[in-house]
Coordinates of C-alpha atoms in Angstrom, one line a residue:
M1 CA -22.0 28.4 4.4
K2 CA -25.9 27.8 5.2
S3 CA -25.6 23.9 5.6
K4 CA -24.9 22.8 9.3
V5 CA -25.1 19.5 11.2
L6 CA -28.6 19.2 13.7
R7 CA -27.6 15.8 15.4
A8 CA -25.1 13.8 14.5
K9 CA -25.8 10.0 14.8
D10 CA -22.9 8.5 17.3
Y11 CA -20.4 6.4 15.2
R12 CA -19.5 3.8 18.1
E13 CA -23.6 2.3 18.1
V14 CA -22.8 1.1 14.6
D15 CA -21.3 -2.4 14.8
V16 CA -18.8 -2.3 12.0
K17 CA -16.9 -6.3 13.3
P18 CA -19.2 -8.6 11.7
L19 CA -17.7 -6.7 8.5
L20 CA -13.9 -7.1 9.0
T21 CA -11.8 -10.0 8.3
P22 CA -10.3 -11.5 11.4
F23 CA -6.9 -10.7 11.3
A24 CA -4.3 -13.7 10.6
P25 CA -0.3 -12.9 10.8
D26 CA 1.7 -14.3 7.6
E27 CA 4.2 -16.1 10.2
A28 CA 5.9 -16.8 6.6
A29 CA 6.3 -13.5 5.9
L30 CA 7.3 -12.5 9.1
E31 CA 10.1 -15.3 9.4
A32 CA 11.1 -14.2 6.0
E33 CA 12.0 -10.0 7.5
L34 CA 13.5 -11.9 10.5
R35 CA 16.0 -13.4 8.1
R36 CA 16.7 -10.6 6.0
L37 CA 17.4 -9.1 9.5
V38 CA 20.6 -10.9 8.9
N39 CA 21.5 -10.6 6.0
P40 CA 24.6 -8.6 6.5
Y41 CA 25.6 -10.6 9.2
I42 CA 25.9 -14.0 6.8
R43 CA 29.6 -15.1 6.8
W44 CA 30.7 -17.8 4.6
E45 CA 33.1 -21.0 5.5
A46 CA 35.0 -23.5 3.9
G47 CA 33.1 -27.3 4.1
E48 CA 32.6 -30.2 3.4
T49 CA 29.0 -31.4 3.1
V50 CA 25.9 -29.5 1.1
S51 CA 23.0 -28.0 2.7
A52 CA 20.8 -25.2 0.6
G53 CA 22.0 -21.9 1.0
D54 CA 25.6 -23.1 0.3
Q55 CA 27.7 -21.8 -2.5
V56 CA 29.4 -25.1 -4.2
V57 CA 31.7 -25.7 -7.5
C58 CA 31.2 -28.9 -9.6
R59 CA 31.9 -30.8 -12.0
L60 CA 29.6 -32.2 -14.5
V61 CA 29.9 -35.0 -17.1
S62 CA 27.4 -35.9 -19.5
D63 CA 26.7 -36.9 -23.4
C64 CA 24.6 -33.6 -23.3
P65 CA 26.3 -30.5 -24.3
R66 CA 24.8 -28.3 -22.0
F67 CA 25.8 -30.3 -19.1
Q68 CA 29.2 -31.4 -20.0
K69 CA 31.3 -28.9 -18.0
E70 CA 34.2 -28.7 -16.0
K71 CA 33.7 -26.2 -13.6
V72 CA 30.4 -24.8 -12.8
R73 CA 29.4 -22.7 -9.6
F74 CA 25.7 -22.5 -7.9
V75 CA 23.9 -22.0 -5.0
A76 CA 22.0 -25.1 -3.5
G77 CA 18.6 -24.3 -3.7
S78 CA 18.7 -21.7 -5.4
G79 CA 16.5 -22.6 -8.3
M80 CA 19.1 -19.8 -10.5
F81 CA 21.0 -22.8 -12.1
H82 CA 19.6 -26.3 -12.6
K83 CA 16.3 -27.2 -10.1
E84 CA 17.0 -30.7 -9.9
L85 CA 20.8 -30.5 -10.1
E86 CA 20.8 -28.1 -7.1
N87 CA 18.9 -30.2 -5.4
L88 CA 20.9 -33.6 -6.1
S89 CA 23.8 -31.0 -4.9
V90 CA 22.3 -31.2 -1.0
G91 CA 23.8 -33.5 0.8
M92 CA 26.5 -34.2 -1.1
S93 CA 30.6 -34.7 0.3
V94 CA 33.6 -32.7 -1.1
D95 CA 35.1 -35.3 -3.8
G96 CA 31.4 -37.0 -3.9
T97 CA 29.9 -38.3 -7.5
R98 CA 26.2 -38.1 -7.7
E99 CA 24.4 -39.3 -10.9
I100 CA 20.9 -38.1 -12.4
V101 CA 19.0 -39.1 -15.3
L102 CA 17.3 -35.8 -16.6
P103 CA 15.1 -35.4 -19.9
E104 CA 18.2 -34.5 -21.8
G105 CA 20.6 -37.2 -20.5
R106 CA 22.1 -38.8 -17.4
V107 CA 24.3 -36.0 -15.7
A108 CA 27.3 -36.8 -13.0
L109 CA 27.7 -34.4 -10.3
T110 CA 31.1 -33.9 -8.7
L111 CA 31.4 -32.2 -5.5
M112 CA 34.9 -30.0 -5.8
G113 CA 34.1 -27.6 -3.4
V114 CA 31.5 -26.1 -0.3
M115 CA 31.5 -23.0 0.9
N116 CA 28.7 -23.1 3.7
R117 CA 26.4 -20.4 4.4
V118 CA 26.8 -19.4 8.2
A119 CA 23.8 -17.2 9.4
P120 CA 23.5 -16.0 13.3
E121 CA 20.3 -16.0 14.7
P122 CA 18.5 -12.9 15.0
G123 CA 19.9 -10.2 17.9
D124 CA 19.0 -7.2 19.5
E125 CA 22.7 -5.0 18.5
M126 CA 21.4 -6.0 14.9
V127 CA 17.4 -4.5 15.7
E128 CA 19.5 -1.5 17.7
K129 CA 21.4 -0.7 13.7
L130 CA 18.1 -0.1 11.7
G131 CA 17.8 3.0 14.3
L132 CA 13.7 1.9 14.1
D133 CA 12.2 3.9 17.0
G134 CA 11.0 2.4 19.8
V135 CA 12.2 -0.9 18.3
H136 CA 15.6 -1.9 20.1
T137 CA 15.2 -6.2 20.3
V138 CA 13.8 -8.6 18.7
E139 CA 10.9 -9.1 20.0
E140 CA 10.2 -5.7 19.6
Y141 CA 11.4 -5.9 16.4
R142 CA 8.8 -8.9 15.5
A143 CA 5.6 -6.7 17.5
Y144 CA 7.1 -3.8 14.8
L145 CA 6.6 -6.0 11.5
L146 CA 3.5 -8.1 13.0
E147 CA 2.3 -4.3 13.5
Q148 CA 3.2 -3.4 10.0
Q149 CA 1.2 -6.5 8.3
K150 CA -1.9 -5.5 10.9
T151 CA -2.0 -1.8 8.8
A152 CA -1.6 -3.0 5.4
A153 CA -4.5 -5.9 5.7
F154 CA -6.2 -3.3 7.4
R155 CA -6.2 -1.1 5.0
E156 CA -7.2 -3.3 2.4
D157 CA -10.2 -4.7 3.9
S158 CA -11.3 -1.8 5.8
C159 CA -12.8 0.2 2.7
E160 CA -16.1 -1.1 3.0
A161 CA -16.5 -1.4 5.8
V162 CA -15.5 2.3 6.8
K163 CA -17.8 3.4 3.7
Y164 CA -20.9 1.4 5.6
L165 CA -19.9 3.0 8.6
L166 CA -19.7 6.6 6.6
R167 CA -23.7 6.3 4.8
E168 CA -25.0 4.8 8.8
V169 CA -24.0 7.7 10.5
I170 CA -24.9 10.3 7.4
S171 CA -28.7 8.9 7.3
G172 CA -28.6 8.4 10.8
S173 CA -27.9 12.2 11.6
E174 CA -29.9 15.7 10.8
F175 CA -28.0 17.8 8.7
V176 CA -29.4 21.4 6.9
L177 CA -28.7 21.2 3.7
D178 CA -28.7 24.6 1.3
R179 CA -29.0 23.7 -2.5
E180 CA -26.6 26.9 -3.4
D181 CA -24.1 24.8 -0.4
W182 CA -24.9 21.3 -2.4
A183 CA -24.3 23.2 -6.2
E184 CA -21.0 25.1 -4.5
T185 CA -20.0 21.4 -4.0
I186 CA -20.9 20.2 -7.6
N187 CA -19.1 23.1 -9.4
R188 CA -15.7 22.9 -7.6
E189 CA -15.2 19.3 -8.0
L190 CA -16.5 20.6 -12.2
D191 CA -14.0 23.4 -11.8
R192 CA -11.2 20.8 -10.7
C193 CA -11.7 18.3 -13.5
R194 CA -12.2 20.7 -16.1
T195 CA -9.2 22.6 -14.8
L196 CA -7.2 18.8 -15.0
C197 CA -8.2 18.9 -18.4
R198 CA -7.2 22.0 -19.8
Q199 CA -3.6 21.1 -18.7
E200 CA -3.5 18.5 -20.1
G201 CA -5.1 20.1 -23.7
L202 CA -8.5 18.9 -23.5
V203 CA -12.0 20.6 -23.1
L204 CA -14.1 18.5 -20.2
E205 CA -17.4 19.4 -22.2
E206 CA -16.1 17.4 -25.6
M207 CA -14.4 15.4 -24.6
S208 CA -14.8 11.0 -26.2
P209 CA -15.4 7.7 -24.4
E210 CA -11.9 7.5 -25.3
Q211 CA -11.3 10.6 -23.5
F212 CA -12.0 10.0 -20.4
Q213 CA -11.3 6.3 -20.2
G214 CA -8.6 6.4 -17.7
R215 CA -9.0 9.9 -16.2
I216 CA -12.6 9.8 -14.7
P217 CA -15.4 7.0 -14.3
V218 CA -17.7 8.3 -17.0
K219 CA -18.2 7.9 -20.5
S220 CA -19.8 11.5 -21.1
Y221 CA -19.7 15.2 -19.8
H222 CA -23.0 14.7 -18.4
E223 CA -22.6 11.1 -17.2
L224 CA -19.7 13.3 -15.1
V225 CA -22.1 15.8 -14.2
A226 CA -24.4 13.3 -12.8
M227 CA -22.2 11.7 -11.1
L228 CA -21.2 14.7 -8.9
Q229 CA -24.9 15.8 -8.6
Y230 CA -25.4 11.9 -6.8
D231 CA -22.2 12.1 -4.6
G232 CA -22.6 15.8 -3.4
W233 CA -25.0 15.1 -0.8
D234 CA -22.9 12.9 0.8
K235 CA -19.6 14.4 0.5
L236 CA -21.4 18.4 1.6
C237 CA -22.0 15.6 4.8
S238 CA -19.1 14.5 5.2
Y239 CA -17.6 17.8 5.2
L240 CA -20.0 19.3 7.8
L241 CA -19.0 15.9 10.0
G242 CA -15.5 16.5 9.4
C243 CA -15.6 20.4 11.2
L244 CA -17.5 19.2 13.7
Y245 CA -15.4 16.1 14.8
A246 CA -12.5 19.0 14.2
E247 CA -13.8 21.0 17.1
S248 CA -14.0 18.3 19.2
D249 CA -10.2 16.7 18.0
G250 CA -8.2 19.6 17.1
F251 CA -7.7 18.9 13.9
Q252 CA -7.0 21.8 11.2
A253 CA -5.7 22.3 8.0
G254 CA -4.4 25.7 7.4
E255 CA -1.8 27.8 4.9
A256 CA 0.8 25.2 6.3
E257 CA -1.0 22.3 5.1
Y258 CA -1.8 23.3 2.3
G259 CA 1.9 24.4 1.4
E260 CA 2.9 20.8 2.3
F261 CA 0.2 19.2 -0.1
I262 CA 1.3 21.3 -3.0
A263 CA 4.6 20.6 -2.7
D264 CA 3.8 16.9 -2.3
Y265 CA 1.7 17.2 -6.0
V266 CA 4.1 18.6 -7.1
R267 CA 7.0 15.9 -6.4
S268 CA 3.7 13.3 -7.3
W269 CA 2.3 14.6 -10.1
H270 CA 5.5 16.3 -12.2
V271 CA 3.9 19.4 -12.6
S272 CA 4.9 23.1 -12.3
E273 CA 3.6 24.9 -8.8
E274 CA 1.5 27.4 -10.7
N275 CA -0.6 24.4 -12.5
A276 CA -0.8 22.7 -9.0
R277 CA -2.4 25.5 -7.1
E278 CA -4.9 25.5 -10.0
A279 CA -6.0 22.5 -10.4
N280 CA -6.2 22.5 -6.6
P281 CA -7.4 25.7 -5.3
Y282 CA -7.1 26.6 -1.3
D283 CA -10.9 26.6 -0.8
S284 CA -11.3 23.2 -2.3
F285 CA -8.0 22.4 -0.2
L286 CA -9.8 22.9 2.7
F287 CA -13.0 21.3 2.4
N288 CA -11.2 18.0 0.8
E289 CA -10.0 17.9 4.1
Y290 CA -12.0 18.6 6.5
A291 CA -14.0 16.1 4.5
G292 CA -11.2 13.5 4.4
H293 CA -11.3 14.1 8.1
A294 CA -14.4 12.4 8.5
Y295 CA -13.5 9.6 7.0
T296 CA -10.1 8.9 9.1
V297 CA -12.4 9.3 12.6
L298 CA -14.2 6.9 11.3
R299 CA -11.6 4.4 10.0
E300 CA -9.8 5.1 13.3
Y301 CA -12.5 3.9 15.1
T302 CA -12.9 1.0 12.6
R303 CA -9.3 0.1 13.5
K304 CA -10.0 -0.5 17.1
F305 CA -12.5 -3.9 16.1
Y306 CA -9.5 -5.1 14.0

């Protein structure tokens, strides 16, 4: 390849913080996960008074056939049986009776029995049994869950910030871009699209707008070529930046990584290995890996400000 980077703009000079939404922990989700942690340790004990989450046995008396039942079981507050009747049972004692007027008519509910749900507090031994690397205590598990939330939020929020950073780095860098390398970048992606379509029994150059829909975000072959030509320069620049970053951070992609990629492609798309390799030649894989590495480096830099 004749193209090369003459001078790369230092991405650390670009302020991406204003483009990121400050992270706000979802405390309710954290507590829900901690409650899930104790689920295997919950026990049930015969009790006298109903709290939300307890299993109850009731007798219903009503002129409405739907609510005339000698024995009905439900979990108070679950909403799985009848919201109003479940709420009515909360706070009741065994053998007690309460009445409520529903749109269907008056219902008398008598509590015949209750099994109280006894949930222990989260403990370090529960966390230990999860087998998470480096996570042994409740405090560490909470930090682990918080980091998961943060990672998921960053994944959703950072896309535009990283794209902006990449544009700034490319526009602020100096490249020598060879026309033949640009053409090869376009043709490589065209060949991939052509192969994927052929494997579906389609001819790329002859596809209708309806056939493009759901496959490629264009309506014709000519629109596809124009899109790839427009994107080709930035894709080539990303590849060159990725190679440059790899020289300093040790990133490598080779036959072993290609084999793993093909195996994953076969599993994900349920195609033969032959079709997977045809659609993803080794040279295309390498080009995309190094172009992707540039994006990864910039994303990891952006992550520091989240």
